[in-house]
Coordinates of C-alpha atoms and ligand atoms in Angstrom, one line a residue:
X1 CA -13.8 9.3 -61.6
X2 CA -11.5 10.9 -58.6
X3 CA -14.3 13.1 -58.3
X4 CA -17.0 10.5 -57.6
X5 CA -14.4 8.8 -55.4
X6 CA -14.1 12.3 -53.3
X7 CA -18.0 12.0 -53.3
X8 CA -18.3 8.8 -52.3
X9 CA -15.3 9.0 -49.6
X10 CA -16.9 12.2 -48.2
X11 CA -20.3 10.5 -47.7
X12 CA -18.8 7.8 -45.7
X13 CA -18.7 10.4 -43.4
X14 CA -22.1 11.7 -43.2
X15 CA -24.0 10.8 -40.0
X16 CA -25.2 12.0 -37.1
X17 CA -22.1 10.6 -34.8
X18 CA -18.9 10.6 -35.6
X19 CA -16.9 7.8 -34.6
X20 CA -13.3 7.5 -33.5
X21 CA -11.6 4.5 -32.0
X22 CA -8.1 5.1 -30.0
X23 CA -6.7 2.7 -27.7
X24 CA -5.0 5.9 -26.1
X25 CA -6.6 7.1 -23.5
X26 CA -4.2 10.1 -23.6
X27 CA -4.6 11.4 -26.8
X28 CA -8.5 11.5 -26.4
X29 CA -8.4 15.4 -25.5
X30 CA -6.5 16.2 -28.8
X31 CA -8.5 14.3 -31.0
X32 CA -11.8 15.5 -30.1
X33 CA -11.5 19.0 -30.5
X34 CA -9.8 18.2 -34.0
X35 CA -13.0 16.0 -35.1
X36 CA -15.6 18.9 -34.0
X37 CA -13.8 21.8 -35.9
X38 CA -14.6 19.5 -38.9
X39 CA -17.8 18.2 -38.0
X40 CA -19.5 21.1 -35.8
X41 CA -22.9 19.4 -35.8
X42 CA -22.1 16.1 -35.3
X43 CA -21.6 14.1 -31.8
X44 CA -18.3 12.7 -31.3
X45 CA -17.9 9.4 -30.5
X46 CA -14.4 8.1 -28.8
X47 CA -14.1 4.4 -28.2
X48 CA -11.2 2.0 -27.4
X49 CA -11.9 -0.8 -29.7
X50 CA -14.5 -2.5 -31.6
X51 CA -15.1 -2.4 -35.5
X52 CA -14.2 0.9 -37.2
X53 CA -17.3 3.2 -38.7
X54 CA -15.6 6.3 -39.8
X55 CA -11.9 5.7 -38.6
X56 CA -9.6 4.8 -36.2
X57 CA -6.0 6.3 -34.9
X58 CA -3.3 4.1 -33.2
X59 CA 0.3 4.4 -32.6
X60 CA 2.6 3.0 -34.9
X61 CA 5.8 1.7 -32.4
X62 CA 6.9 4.3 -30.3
X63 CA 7.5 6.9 -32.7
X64 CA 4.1 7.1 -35.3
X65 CA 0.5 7.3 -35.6
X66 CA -1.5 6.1 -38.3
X67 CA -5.2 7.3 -38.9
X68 CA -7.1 4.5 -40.7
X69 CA -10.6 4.9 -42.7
X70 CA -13.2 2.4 -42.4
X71 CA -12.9 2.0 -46.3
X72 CA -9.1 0.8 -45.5
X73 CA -7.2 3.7 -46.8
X74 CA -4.8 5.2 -44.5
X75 CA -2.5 8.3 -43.5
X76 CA 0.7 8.0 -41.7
X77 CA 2.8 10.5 -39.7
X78 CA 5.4 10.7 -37.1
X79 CA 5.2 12.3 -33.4
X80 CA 3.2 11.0 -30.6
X81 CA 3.3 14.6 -28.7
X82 CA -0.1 16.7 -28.8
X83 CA 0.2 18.6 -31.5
X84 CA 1.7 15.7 -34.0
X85 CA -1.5 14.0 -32.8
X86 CA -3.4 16.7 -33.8
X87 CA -1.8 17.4 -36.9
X88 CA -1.8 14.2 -38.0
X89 CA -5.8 14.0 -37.4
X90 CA -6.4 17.2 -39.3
X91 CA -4.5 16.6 -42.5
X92 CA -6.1 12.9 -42.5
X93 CA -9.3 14.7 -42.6
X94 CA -8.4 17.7 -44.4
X95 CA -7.5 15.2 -47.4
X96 CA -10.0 13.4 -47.1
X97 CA -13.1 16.5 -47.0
X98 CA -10.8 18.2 -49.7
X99 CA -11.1 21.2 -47.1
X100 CA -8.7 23.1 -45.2
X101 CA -9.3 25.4 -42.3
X102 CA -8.6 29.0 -41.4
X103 CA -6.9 28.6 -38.0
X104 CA -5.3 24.7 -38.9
X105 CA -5.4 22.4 -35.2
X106 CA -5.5 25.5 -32.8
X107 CA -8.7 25.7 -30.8
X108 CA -8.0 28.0 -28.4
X109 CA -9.1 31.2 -27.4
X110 CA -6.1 33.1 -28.5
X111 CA -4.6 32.0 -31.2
X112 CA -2.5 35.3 -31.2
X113 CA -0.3 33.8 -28.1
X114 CA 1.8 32.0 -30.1
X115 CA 2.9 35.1 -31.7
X116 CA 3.3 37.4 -28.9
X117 CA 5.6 34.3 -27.3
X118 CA 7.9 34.2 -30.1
X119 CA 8.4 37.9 -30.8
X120 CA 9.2 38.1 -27.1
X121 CA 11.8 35.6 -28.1
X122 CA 13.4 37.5 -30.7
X123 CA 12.1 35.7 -33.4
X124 CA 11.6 36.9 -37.3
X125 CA 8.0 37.2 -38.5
X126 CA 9.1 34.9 -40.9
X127 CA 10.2 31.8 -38.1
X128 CA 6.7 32.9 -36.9
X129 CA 5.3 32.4 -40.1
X130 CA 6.8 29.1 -40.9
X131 CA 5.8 28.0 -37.3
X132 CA 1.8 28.7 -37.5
X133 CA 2.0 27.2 -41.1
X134 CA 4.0 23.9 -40.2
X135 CA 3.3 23.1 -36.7
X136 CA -0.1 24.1 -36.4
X137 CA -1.7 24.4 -40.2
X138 CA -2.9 28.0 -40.2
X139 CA -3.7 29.5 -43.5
X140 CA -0.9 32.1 -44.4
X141 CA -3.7 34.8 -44.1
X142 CA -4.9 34.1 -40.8
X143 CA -0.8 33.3 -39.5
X144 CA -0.2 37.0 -41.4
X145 CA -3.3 38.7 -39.4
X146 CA -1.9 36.8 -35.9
X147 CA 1.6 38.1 -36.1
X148 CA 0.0 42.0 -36.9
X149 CA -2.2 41.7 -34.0
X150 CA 1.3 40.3 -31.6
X151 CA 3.2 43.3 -32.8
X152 CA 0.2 46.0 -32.0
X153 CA -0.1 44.3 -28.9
X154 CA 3.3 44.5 -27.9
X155 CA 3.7 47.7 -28.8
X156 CA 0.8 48.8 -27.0
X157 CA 1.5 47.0 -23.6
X158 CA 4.9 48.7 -23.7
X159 CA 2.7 52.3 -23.7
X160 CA 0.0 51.0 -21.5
X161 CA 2.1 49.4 -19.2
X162 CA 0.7 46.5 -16.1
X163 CA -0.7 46.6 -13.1
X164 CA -3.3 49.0 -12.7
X165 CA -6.8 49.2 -11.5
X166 CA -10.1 48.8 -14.2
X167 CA -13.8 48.8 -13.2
X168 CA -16.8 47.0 -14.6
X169 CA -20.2 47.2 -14.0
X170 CA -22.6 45.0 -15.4
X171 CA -27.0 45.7 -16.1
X172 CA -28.3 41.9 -18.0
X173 CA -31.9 43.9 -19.2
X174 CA -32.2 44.3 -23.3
X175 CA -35.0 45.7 -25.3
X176 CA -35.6 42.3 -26.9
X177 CA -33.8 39.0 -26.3
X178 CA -31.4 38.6 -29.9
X179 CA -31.7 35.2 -31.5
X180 CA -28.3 34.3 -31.8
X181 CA -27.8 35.8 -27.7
X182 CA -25.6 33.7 -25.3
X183 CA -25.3 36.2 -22.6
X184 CA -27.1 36.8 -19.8
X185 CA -30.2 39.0 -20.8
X186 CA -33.7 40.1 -19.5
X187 CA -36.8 41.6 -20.7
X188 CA -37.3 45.3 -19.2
X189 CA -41.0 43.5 -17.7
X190 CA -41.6 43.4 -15.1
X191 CA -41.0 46.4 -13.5
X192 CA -40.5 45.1 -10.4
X193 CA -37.4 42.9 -11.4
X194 CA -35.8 45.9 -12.8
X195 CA -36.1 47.7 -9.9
X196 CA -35.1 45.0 -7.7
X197 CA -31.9 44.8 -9.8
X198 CA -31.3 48.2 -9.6
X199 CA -31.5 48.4 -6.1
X200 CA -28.9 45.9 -5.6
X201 CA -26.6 47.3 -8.2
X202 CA -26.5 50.5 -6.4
X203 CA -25.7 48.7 -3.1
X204 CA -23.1 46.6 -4.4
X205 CA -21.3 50.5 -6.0
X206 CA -21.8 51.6 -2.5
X207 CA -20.0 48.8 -0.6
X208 CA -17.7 47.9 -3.2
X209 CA -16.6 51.8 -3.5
X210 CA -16.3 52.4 0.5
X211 CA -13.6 49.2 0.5
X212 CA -11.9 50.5 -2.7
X213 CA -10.8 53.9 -0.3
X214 CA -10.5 52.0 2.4
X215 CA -7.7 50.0 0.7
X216 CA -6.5 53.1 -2.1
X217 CA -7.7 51.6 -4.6
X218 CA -8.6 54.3 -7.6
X219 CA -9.6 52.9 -11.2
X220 CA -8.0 54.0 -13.7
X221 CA -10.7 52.9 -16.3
X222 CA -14.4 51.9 -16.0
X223 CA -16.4 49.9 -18.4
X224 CA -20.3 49.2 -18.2
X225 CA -21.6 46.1 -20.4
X226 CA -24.5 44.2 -20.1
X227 CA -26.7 43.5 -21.6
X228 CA -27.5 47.3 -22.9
X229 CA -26.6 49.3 -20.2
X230 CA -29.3 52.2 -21.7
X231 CA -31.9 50.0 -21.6
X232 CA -33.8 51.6 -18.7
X233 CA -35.4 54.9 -18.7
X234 CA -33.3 57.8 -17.9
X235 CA -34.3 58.3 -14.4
X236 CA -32.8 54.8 -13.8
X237 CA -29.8 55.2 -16.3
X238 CA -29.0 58.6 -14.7
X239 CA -29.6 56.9 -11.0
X240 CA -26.6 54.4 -12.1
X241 CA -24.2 56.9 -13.8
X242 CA -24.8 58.4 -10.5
X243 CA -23.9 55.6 -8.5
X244 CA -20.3 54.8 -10.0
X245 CA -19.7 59.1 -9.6
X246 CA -20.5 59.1 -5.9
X247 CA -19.0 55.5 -5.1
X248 CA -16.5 54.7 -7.4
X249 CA -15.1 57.7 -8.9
X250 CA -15.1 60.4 -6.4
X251 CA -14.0 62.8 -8.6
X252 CA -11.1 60.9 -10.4
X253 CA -11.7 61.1 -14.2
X254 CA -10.4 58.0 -15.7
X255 CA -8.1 57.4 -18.2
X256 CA -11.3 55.7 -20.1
X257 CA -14.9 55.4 -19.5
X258 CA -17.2 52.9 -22.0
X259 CA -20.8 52.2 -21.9
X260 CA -21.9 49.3 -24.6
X261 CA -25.3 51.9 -25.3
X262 CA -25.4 48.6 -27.9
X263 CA -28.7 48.7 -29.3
X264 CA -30.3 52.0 -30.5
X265 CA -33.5 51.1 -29.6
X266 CA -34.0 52.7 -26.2
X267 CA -30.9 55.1 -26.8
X268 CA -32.2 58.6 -26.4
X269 CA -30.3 62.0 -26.6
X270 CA -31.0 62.5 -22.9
X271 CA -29.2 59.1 -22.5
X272 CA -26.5 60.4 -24.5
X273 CA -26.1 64.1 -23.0
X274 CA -25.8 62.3 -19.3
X275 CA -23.3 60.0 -20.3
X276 CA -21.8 63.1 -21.8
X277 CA -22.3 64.8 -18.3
X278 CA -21.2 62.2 -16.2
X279 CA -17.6 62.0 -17.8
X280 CA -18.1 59.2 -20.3
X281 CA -15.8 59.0 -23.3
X282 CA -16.5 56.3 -25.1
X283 CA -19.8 54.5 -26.4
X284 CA -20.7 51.3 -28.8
X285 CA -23.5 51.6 -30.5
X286 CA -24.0 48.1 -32.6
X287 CA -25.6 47.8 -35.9
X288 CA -24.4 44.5 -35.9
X289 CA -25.5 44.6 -40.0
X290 CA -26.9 47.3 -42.0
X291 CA -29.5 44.7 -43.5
X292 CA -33.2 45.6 -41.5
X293 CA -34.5 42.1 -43.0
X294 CA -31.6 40.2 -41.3
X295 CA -32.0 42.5 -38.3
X296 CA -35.7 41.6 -37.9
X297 CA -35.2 37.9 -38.3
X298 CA -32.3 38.3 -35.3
X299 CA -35.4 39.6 -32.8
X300 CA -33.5 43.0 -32.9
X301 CA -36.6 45.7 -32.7
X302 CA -34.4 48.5 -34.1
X303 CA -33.7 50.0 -37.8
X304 CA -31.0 51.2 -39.4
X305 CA -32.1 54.2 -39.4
X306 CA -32.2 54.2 -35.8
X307 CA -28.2 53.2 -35.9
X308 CA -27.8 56.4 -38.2
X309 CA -29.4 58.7 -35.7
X310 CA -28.2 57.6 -32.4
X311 CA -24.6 58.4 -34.0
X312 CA -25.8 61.3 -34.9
X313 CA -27.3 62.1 -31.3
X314 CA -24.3 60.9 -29.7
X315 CA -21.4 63.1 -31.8
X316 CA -24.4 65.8 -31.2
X317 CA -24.0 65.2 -27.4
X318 CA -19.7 65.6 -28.0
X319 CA -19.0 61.6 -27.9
X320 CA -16.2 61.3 -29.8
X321 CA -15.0 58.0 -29.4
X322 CA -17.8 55.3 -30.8
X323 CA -17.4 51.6 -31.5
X324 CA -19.7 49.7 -34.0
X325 CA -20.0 45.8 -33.4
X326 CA -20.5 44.2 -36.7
X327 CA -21.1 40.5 -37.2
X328 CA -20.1 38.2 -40.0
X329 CA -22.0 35.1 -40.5
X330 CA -25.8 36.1 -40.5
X331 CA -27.9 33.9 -42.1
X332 CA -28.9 34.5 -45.9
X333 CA -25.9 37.2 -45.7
X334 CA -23.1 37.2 -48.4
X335 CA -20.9 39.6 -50.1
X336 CA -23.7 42.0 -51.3
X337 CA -25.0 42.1 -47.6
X338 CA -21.4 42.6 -45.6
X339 CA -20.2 45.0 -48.3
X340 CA -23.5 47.3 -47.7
X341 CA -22.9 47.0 -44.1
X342 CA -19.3 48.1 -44.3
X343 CA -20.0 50.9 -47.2
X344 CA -22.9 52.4 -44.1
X345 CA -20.3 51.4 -41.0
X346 CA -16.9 53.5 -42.6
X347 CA -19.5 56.7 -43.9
X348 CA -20.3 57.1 -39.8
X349 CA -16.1 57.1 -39.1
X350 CA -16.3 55.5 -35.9
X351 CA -13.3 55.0 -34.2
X352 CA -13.4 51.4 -33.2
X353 CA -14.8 48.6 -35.3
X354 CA -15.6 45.2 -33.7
X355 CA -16.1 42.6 -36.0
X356 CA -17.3 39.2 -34.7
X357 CA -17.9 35.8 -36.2
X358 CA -21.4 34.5 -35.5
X359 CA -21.0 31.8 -32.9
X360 CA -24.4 30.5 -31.0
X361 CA -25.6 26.9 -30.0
X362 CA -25.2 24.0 -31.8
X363 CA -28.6 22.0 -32.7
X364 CA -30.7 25.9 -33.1
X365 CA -32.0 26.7 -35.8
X366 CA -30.3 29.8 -36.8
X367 CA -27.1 27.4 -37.0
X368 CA -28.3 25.4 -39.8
X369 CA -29.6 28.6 -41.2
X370 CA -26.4 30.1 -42.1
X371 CA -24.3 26.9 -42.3
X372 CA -24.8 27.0 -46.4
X373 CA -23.0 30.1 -46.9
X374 CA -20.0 28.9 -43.9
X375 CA -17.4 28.0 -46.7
X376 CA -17.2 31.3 -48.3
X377 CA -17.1 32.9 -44.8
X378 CA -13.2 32.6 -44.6
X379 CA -13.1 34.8 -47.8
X380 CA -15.4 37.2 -46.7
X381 CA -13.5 38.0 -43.1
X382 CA -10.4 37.9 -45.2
X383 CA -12.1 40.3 -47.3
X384 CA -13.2 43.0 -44.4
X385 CA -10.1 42.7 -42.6
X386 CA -8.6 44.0 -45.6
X387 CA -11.3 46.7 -46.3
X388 CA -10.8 48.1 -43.1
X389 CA -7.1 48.1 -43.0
X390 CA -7.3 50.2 -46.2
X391 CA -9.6 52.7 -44.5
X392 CA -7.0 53.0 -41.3
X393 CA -8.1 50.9 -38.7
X394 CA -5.4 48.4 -37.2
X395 CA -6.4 45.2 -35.3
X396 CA -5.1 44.9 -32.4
X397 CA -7.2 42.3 -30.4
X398 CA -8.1 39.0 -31.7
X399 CA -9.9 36.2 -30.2
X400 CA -12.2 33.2 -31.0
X401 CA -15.4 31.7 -30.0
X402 CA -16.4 27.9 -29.8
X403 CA -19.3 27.0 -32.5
X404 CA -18.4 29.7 -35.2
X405 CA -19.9 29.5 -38.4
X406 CA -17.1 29.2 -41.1
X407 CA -14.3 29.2 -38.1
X408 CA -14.7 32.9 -37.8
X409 CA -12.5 35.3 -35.4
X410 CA -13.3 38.3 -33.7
X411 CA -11.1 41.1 -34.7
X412 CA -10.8 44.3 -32.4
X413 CA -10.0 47.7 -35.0
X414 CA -8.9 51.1 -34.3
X415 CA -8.5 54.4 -35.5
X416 CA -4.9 55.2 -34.2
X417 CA -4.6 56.1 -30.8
X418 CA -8.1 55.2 -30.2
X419 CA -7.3 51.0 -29.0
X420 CA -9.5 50.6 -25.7
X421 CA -7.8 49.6 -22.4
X422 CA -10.5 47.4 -21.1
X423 CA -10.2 45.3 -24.0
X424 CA -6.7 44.8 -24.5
X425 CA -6.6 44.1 -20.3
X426 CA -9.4 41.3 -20.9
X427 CA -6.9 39.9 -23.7
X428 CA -4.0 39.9 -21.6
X429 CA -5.1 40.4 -18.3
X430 CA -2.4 43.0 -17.3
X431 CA -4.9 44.9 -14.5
X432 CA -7.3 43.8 -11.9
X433 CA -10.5 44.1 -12.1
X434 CA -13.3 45.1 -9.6
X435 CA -16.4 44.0 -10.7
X436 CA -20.1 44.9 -9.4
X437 CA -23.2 43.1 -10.6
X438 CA -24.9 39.3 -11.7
X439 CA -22.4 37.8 -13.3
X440 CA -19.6 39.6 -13.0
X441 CA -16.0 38.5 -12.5
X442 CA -13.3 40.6 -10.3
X443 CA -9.9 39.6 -10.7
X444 CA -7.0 40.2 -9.2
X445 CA -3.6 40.4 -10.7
X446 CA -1.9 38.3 -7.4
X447 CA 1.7 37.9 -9.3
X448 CA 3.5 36.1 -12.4
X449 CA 4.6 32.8 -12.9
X450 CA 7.4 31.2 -14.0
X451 CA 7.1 32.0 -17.7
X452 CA 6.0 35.8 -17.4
X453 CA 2.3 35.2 -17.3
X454 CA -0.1 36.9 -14.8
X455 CA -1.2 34.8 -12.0
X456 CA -5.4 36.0 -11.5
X457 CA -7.5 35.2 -8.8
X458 CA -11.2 35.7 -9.6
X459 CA -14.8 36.1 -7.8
X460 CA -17.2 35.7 -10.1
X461 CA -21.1 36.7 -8.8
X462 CA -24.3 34.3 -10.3
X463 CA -25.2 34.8 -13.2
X464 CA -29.0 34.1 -12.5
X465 CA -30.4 37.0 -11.1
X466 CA -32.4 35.2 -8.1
X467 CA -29.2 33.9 -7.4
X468 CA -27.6 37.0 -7.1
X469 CA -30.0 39.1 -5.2
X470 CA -30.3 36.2 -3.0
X471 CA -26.8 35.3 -2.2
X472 CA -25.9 38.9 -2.3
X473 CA -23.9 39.0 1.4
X474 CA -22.0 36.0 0.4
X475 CA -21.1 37.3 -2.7
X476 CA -20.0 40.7 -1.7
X477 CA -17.9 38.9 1.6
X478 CA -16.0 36.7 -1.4
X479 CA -15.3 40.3 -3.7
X480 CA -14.2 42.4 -0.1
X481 CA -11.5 39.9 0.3
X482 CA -10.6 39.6 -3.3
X483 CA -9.9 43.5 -3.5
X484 CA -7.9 43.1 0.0
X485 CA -5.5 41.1 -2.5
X486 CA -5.2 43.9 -4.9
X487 CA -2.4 46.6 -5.2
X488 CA -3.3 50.1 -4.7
Ligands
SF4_501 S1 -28.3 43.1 -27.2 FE1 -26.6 41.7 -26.7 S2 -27.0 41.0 -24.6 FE2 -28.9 41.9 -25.4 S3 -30.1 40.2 -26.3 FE3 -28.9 41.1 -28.0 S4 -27.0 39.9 -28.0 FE4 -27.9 39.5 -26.0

């Protein structure tokens, strides 16, 4: 009987829209983010009045709120501050779905923050603990994994220390566009695009580089993403490696050098030997899974075999420091899958393992593809995470994406020693960053508030690349006076 019931209260809640009524305006922007982490596909509805369809939430006095179903049955709780209003959404659905999720009410990008907050007030792991469990309604795995990541992080800001100078460089051309791809990312035709784009890159190095000594500015780390930064031939790849030599470093060797190779397909041992030649030291080549069925289906025109040789090409070429981007999620992938693609990822020992949740656009197809396998997704993170920590890597970034299957993280991991710069600084923005290419975003470190915080100023350049080649002047004007803000 109380399982018929759970049916039948659960598919009062099937629909397209889902509906909320609050006669608070105010409490609007905590409700809806509550009502899509349960319902991902579904559009929210928020109105003031009229006759409930799924449920309603209203104060109770001054002190209370009460969520009420459309069948009459009810849930109670006290608080009228954000986070009881949140709360008290989420375990009125939580009950009622019979479903709890990983990360409880928080939403945000870093759900880690809270962590690195309290530690920094003295607090136990346990106060911590207690906290992400009772105010917020994170699972004790996920509040565990939060609280490891805060203490790496610490301890590696405390070695890395603020304030200094990173550079990024940024080529939006791939071999093939990725199903599941939300960046900004061209075919290699035509020709004539490339080229264009090519051209300007090398100008924007130039002039950015010339105001960099002009103001003393020297990186002390450079990272080049796209994209796939190797997708062009090796006269062009070479002609950009070039570029950041001459313009940017003038000799310096940084502390850190990354280019996302990515995707094998394209990736040559010529590639690999300049990048070896011009002073790179650290690479990602991305299987992303170790499954060529699933890999085909993703548009992504490269093999497995090809991961297993560009590895081999690149520790050839004396890379030593490799990252693999794994993600969790795929459609038609389950245990059997992931475990294969972990038992292939560990046997190559890279030194950095990213492993990301799939997160793409709501409404495509690929969506409601894997969405049947999204409850035992939580299992399965919880399962690599573990995996890995057994083989000695320790995460130490974390962050999370809107629209991931199964409420998925992404989880940074490292051989020790081998945690990269550009990644924690993105996490926590400690450095500036100058930035050259389409839609990339220089930021400068211009102080810190009240709390301890960094206070960034940014220039971001179009992401369309019309746009950018186009607006180019005006673009490079906006960065110039960015950088005049920066700190040598
Ligand atoms: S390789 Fe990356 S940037 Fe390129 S299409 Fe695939 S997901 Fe997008």
């Amino acid at each position: 009987m109380d399982g018929l019931q759970n049916r039948e209260r659960k598919a009062a809640l099937k629909g397209a829209v889902f509906h909320i009524i609050c006669p608070v305006v105010a409490w609007d922007a905590h409700l809806y983010p509550i009502a899509r982490l349960f319902f991902p596909q579904k559009k929210i509805r928020m109105d003031r009045e009229g006759p409930i369809e799924d449920l309603a939430v209203e104060p109770i006095g001054d002190t209370g709120i009460r969520v009420l179903f459309q069948d009459g049955s009810m849930h109670e709780a006290s608080g009228q501050d954000k986070e009881s209003v949140k709360r008290a959404l989420y375990d009125a659905l939580a009950q009622r779905l019979g479903q709890t999720l990983s990360w409880g009410t928080l939403v945000g990008v870093r759900p880690t923050k809270i962590a690195q907050n309290l530690l920094r007030e003295g607090c136990s792991a346990q106060a911590i603990l207690n906290c992400y469990e009772t105010d917020y309604r994170v699972q004790p795995d996920k509040a565990q994994l939060a609280i490891r990541v805060a203490k790496t992080q610490k301890e590696l800001l405390e070695r890395f220390g603020f304030g200094r100078i990173g550079f990024y460089l940024h080529l939006p051309f791939c071999p093939s566009r990725c199903s599941y791809c939300s960046f900004l990312s061209y075919p290699l035709e035509p020709k004539e695009r490339l080229a264009a784009y090519i051209h300007a890159l090398l100008e924007d190095l130039e002039r950015t580089g010339a105001h960099m000594r002009q103001r003393g500015l020297t990186p002390s780390y450079v990272y080049f993403g796209g994209g796939t930064p190797t997708a062009p031939d090796a006269k062009d790849f070479e002609r950009i490696l070039q570029g950041v030599d001459r313009h940017i470093l003038r000799g310096v060797h940084p502390l850190e050098y990354t280019v996302e190779a990515g995707r094998p397909d394209g990736l040559t041992r010529e590639k690999l030997q300049l990048m070896k030649q011009y002073g790179v030291t650290r690479i990602s080549v991305n299987p992303q899974t170790f499954c060529d069925q699933t890999r085909l289906c993703l548009g992504r025109t490269h093999s497995s075999a090809d991961v297993l040789r560009a590895v081999g090409w690149a520790r050839d070429a004396g890379l030593e420091w490799i990252n693999m981007d794994l993600i969790l999620g795929l459609p038609g992938e389950g245990v059997r899958e992931v475990e294969n693609t972990l038992r292939q990822t560990l046997a190559l020992g890279p030194e950095n393992i990213t492993v990301h949740g799939l997160a793409y656009k709501k409404g495509a197809a690929l969506w409601e593809e894997a969405l049947p396998l999204a409850k035992e997704l939580p299992a399965l993170g919880t399962y690599v995470t573990k995996e890995l920590m057994k083989a000695g890597y320790e995460p130490y970034y974390l962050y999370r994406n809107k629209n991931t299957v199964g409420h998925l993280e992404n989880i940074g991991f490292s051989k020790s020693g081998k945690q990269c710069r550009y990644n924690m600084a993105m996490m926590e923005e400690m450095d500036s960053i100058i930035a050259c290419g389409a839609s990339a975003v220089s930021k400068a470190v211009v102080g810190m508030d009240e709390k301890g915080a960094p206070m960034v100023t940014r220039q971001t350049s179009y992401k369309d690349l019309d746009l950018y080649l186009e607006g180019f002047e005006a673009q490079m004007t906006q960065k110039l006076l960015l950088l005049d803000e920066m700190k040598p």
